[in-house]
Coordinates of N, CA and C in Angstrom, one line a residue:
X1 N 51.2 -2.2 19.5 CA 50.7 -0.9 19.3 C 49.7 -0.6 20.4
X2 N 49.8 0.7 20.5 CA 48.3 1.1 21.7 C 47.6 2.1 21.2
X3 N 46.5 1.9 21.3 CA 45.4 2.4 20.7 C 44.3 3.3 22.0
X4 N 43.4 4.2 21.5 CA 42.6 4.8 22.3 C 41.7 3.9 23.1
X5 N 40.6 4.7 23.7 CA 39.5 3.7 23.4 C 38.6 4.2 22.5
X6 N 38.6 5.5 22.0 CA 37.6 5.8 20.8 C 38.2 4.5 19.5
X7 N 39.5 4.6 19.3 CA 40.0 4.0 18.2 C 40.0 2.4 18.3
X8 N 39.7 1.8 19.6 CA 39.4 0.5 19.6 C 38.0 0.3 19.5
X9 N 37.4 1.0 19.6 CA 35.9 1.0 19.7 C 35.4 0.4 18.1
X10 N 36.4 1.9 17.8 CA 36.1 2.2 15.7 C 36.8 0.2 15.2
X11 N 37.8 -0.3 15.8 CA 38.2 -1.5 15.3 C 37.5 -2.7 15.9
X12 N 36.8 -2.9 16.8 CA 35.7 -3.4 17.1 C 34.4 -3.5 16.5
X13 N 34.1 -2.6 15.7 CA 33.1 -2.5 15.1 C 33.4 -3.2 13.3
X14 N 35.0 -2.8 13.0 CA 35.2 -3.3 12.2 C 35.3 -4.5 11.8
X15 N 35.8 -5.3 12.9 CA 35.8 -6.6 13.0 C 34.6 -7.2 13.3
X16 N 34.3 -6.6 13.8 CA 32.4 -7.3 14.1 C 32.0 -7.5 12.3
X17 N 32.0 -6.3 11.9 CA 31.3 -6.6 10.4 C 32.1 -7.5 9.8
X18 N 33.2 -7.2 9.9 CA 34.4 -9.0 9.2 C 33.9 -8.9 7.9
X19 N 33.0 -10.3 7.9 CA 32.9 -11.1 6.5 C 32.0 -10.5 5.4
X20 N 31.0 -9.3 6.3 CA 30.1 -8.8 5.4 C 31.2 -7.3 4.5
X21 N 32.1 -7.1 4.8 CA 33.1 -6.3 4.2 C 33.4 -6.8 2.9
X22 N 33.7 -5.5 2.0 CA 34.4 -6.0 0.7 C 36.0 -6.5 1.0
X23 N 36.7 -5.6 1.8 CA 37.6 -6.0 2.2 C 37.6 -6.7 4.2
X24 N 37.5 -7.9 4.3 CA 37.5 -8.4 5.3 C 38.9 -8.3 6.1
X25 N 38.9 -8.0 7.5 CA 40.0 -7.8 8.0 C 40.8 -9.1 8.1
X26 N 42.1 -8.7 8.7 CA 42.9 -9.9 8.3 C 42.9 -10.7 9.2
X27 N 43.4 -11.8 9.0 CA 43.5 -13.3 9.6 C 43.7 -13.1 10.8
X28 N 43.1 -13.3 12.1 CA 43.4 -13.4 13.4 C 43.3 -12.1 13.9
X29 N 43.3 -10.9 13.2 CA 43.1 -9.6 13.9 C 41.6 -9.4 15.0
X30 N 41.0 -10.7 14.6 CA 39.9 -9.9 15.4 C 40.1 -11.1 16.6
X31 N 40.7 -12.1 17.0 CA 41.1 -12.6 18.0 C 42.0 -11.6 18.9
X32 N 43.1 -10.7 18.1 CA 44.1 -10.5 18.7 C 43.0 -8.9 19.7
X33 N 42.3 -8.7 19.0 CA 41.2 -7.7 19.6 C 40.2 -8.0 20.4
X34 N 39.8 -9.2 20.8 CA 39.5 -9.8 21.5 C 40.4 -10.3 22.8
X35 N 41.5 -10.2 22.6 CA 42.0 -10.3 23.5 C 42.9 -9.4 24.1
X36 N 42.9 -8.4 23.5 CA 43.7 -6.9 24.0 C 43.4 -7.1 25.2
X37 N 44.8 -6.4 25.8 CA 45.3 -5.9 27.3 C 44.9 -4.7 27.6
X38 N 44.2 -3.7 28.7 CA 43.9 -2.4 28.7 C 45.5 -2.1 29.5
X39 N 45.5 -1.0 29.5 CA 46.6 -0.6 30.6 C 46.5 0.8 30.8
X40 N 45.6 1.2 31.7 CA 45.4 2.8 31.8 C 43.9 3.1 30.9
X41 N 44.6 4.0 30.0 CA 43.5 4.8 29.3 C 44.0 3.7 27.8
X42 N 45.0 2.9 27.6 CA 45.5 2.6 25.9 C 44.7 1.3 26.1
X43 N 44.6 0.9 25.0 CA 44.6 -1.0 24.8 C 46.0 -1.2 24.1
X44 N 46.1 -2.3 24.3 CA 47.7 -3.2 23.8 C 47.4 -3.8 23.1
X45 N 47.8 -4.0 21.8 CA 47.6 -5.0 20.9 C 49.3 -5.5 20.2
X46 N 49.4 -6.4 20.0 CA 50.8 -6.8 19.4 C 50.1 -7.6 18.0
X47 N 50.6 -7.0 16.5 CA 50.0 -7.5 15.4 C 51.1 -7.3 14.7
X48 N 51.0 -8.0 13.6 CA 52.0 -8.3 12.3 C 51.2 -7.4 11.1
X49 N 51.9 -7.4 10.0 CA 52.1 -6.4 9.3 C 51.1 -6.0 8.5
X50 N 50.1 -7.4 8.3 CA 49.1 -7.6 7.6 C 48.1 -7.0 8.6
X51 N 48.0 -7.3 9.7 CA 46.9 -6.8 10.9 C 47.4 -5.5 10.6
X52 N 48.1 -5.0 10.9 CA 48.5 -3.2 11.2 C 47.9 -2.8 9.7
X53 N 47.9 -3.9 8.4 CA 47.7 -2.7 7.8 C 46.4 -2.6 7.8
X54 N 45.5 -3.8 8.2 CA 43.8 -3.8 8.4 C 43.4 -2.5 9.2
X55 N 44.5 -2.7 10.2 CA 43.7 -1.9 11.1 C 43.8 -0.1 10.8
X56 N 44.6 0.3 9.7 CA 44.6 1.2 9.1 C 43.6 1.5 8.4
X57 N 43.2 0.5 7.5 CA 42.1 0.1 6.5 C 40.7 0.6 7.1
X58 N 40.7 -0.2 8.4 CA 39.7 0.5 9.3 C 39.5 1.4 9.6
X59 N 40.6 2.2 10.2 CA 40.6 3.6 10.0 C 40.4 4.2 9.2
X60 N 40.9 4.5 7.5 CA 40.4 4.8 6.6 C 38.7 4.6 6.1
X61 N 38.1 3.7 6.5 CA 36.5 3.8 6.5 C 36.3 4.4 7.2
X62 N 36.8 4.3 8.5 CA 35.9 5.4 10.0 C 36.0 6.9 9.2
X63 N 37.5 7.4 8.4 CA 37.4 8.9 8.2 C 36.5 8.9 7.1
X64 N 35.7 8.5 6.3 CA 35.3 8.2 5.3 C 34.0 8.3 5.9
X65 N 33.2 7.6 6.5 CA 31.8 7.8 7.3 C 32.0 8.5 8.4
X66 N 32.9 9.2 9.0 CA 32.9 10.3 10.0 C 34.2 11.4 10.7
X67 N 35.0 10.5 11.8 CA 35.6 11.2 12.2 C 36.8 10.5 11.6
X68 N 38.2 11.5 11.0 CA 39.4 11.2 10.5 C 40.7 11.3 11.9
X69 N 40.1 11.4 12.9 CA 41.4 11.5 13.9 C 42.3 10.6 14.1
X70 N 41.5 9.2 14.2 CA 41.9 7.7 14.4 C 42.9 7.7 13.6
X71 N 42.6 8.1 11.9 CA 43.4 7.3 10.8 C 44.6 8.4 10.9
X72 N 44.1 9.5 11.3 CA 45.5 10.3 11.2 C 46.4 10.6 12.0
X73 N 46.0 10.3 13.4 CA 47.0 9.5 14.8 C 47.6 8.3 14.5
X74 N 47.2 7.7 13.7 CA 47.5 6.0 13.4 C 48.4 6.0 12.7
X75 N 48.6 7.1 11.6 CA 49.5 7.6 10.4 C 50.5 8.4 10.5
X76 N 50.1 9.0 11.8 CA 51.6 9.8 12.6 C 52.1 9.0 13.3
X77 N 51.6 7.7 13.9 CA 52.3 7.4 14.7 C 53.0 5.8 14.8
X78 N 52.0 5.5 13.5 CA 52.4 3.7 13.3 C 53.5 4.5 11.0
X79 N 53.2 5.2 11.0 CA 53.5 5.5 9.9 C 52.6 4.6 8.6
X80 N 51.6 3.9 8.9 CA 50.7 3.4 8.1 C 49.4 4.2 7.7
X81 N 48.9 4.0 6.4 CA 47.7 4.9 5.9 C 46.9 4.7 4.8
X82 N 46.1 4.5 4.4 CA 45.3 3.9 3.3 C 44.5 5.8 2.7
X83 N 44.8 5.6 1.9 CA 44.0 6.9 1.3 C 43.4 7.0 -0.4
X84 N 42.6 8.1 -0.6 CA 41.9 7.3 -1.9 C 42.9 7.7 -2.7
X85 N 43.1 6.7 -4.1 CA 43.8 7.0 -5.0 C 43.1 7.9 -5.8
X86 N 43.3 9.3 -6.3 CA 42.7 10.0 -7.2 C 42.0 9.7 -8.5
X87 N 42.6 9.1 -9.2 CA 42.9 8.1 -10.2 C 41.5 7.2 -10.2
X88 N 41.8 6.5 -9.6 CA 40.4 5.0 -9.6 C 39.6 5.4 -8.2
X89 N 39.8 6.1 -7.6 CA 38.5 6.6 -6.5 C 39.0 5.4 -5.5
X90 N 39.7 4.3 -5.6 CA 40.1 3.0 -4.9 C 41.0 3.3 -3.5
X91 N 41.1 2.9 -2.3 CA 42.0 3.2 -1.2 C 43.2 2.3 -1.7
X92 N 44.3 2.8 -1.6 CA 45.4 2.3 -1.3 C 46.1 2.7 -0.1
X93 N 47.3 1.9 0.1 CA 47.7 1.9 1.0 C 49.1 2.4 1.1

């Protein structure tokens, strides 16, 4: 997947916080962000299904404490999205 640098920034940050999260990102995502390729203006990340959906998740907080562009680029273009359930106030996915 390639990502901005606003929206790598927003998943850097999420992974920085990791273990202090209710929901902690997933297994290796924050190596595979650590090791992202730039290429131009994108970063390159290559993740599995479980990462892609973290990194949705993260997006879903970013629109949640501020700007929603990330999660809703991410949802147009990865077709993944975490949104609140009406119901239990809870994000699903």
């Amino acid at each position: 997947m390639e990502l901005r640098r606003s929206e790598m920034d927003a998943l850097r940050l999420y992974v920085h916080l990791g273990a202090r999260l209710c929901v902690p990102p997933a297994d290796g995502l924050e190596e595979k962000v650590r090791t992202a390729r730039q290429l131009g203006n994108l970063w390159v990340l290559y993740l599995n299904g479980e990462q892609i959906a973290s990194v949705a998740y993260a997006f879903y907080l970013r629109s949640v404490g501020g700007s929603g562009a990330q999660a809703h680029r991410f949802a147009r273009d990865y077709g993944v999205a975490f949104r609140a359930d009406g119901a239990t106030g809870n994000a699903r996915l």
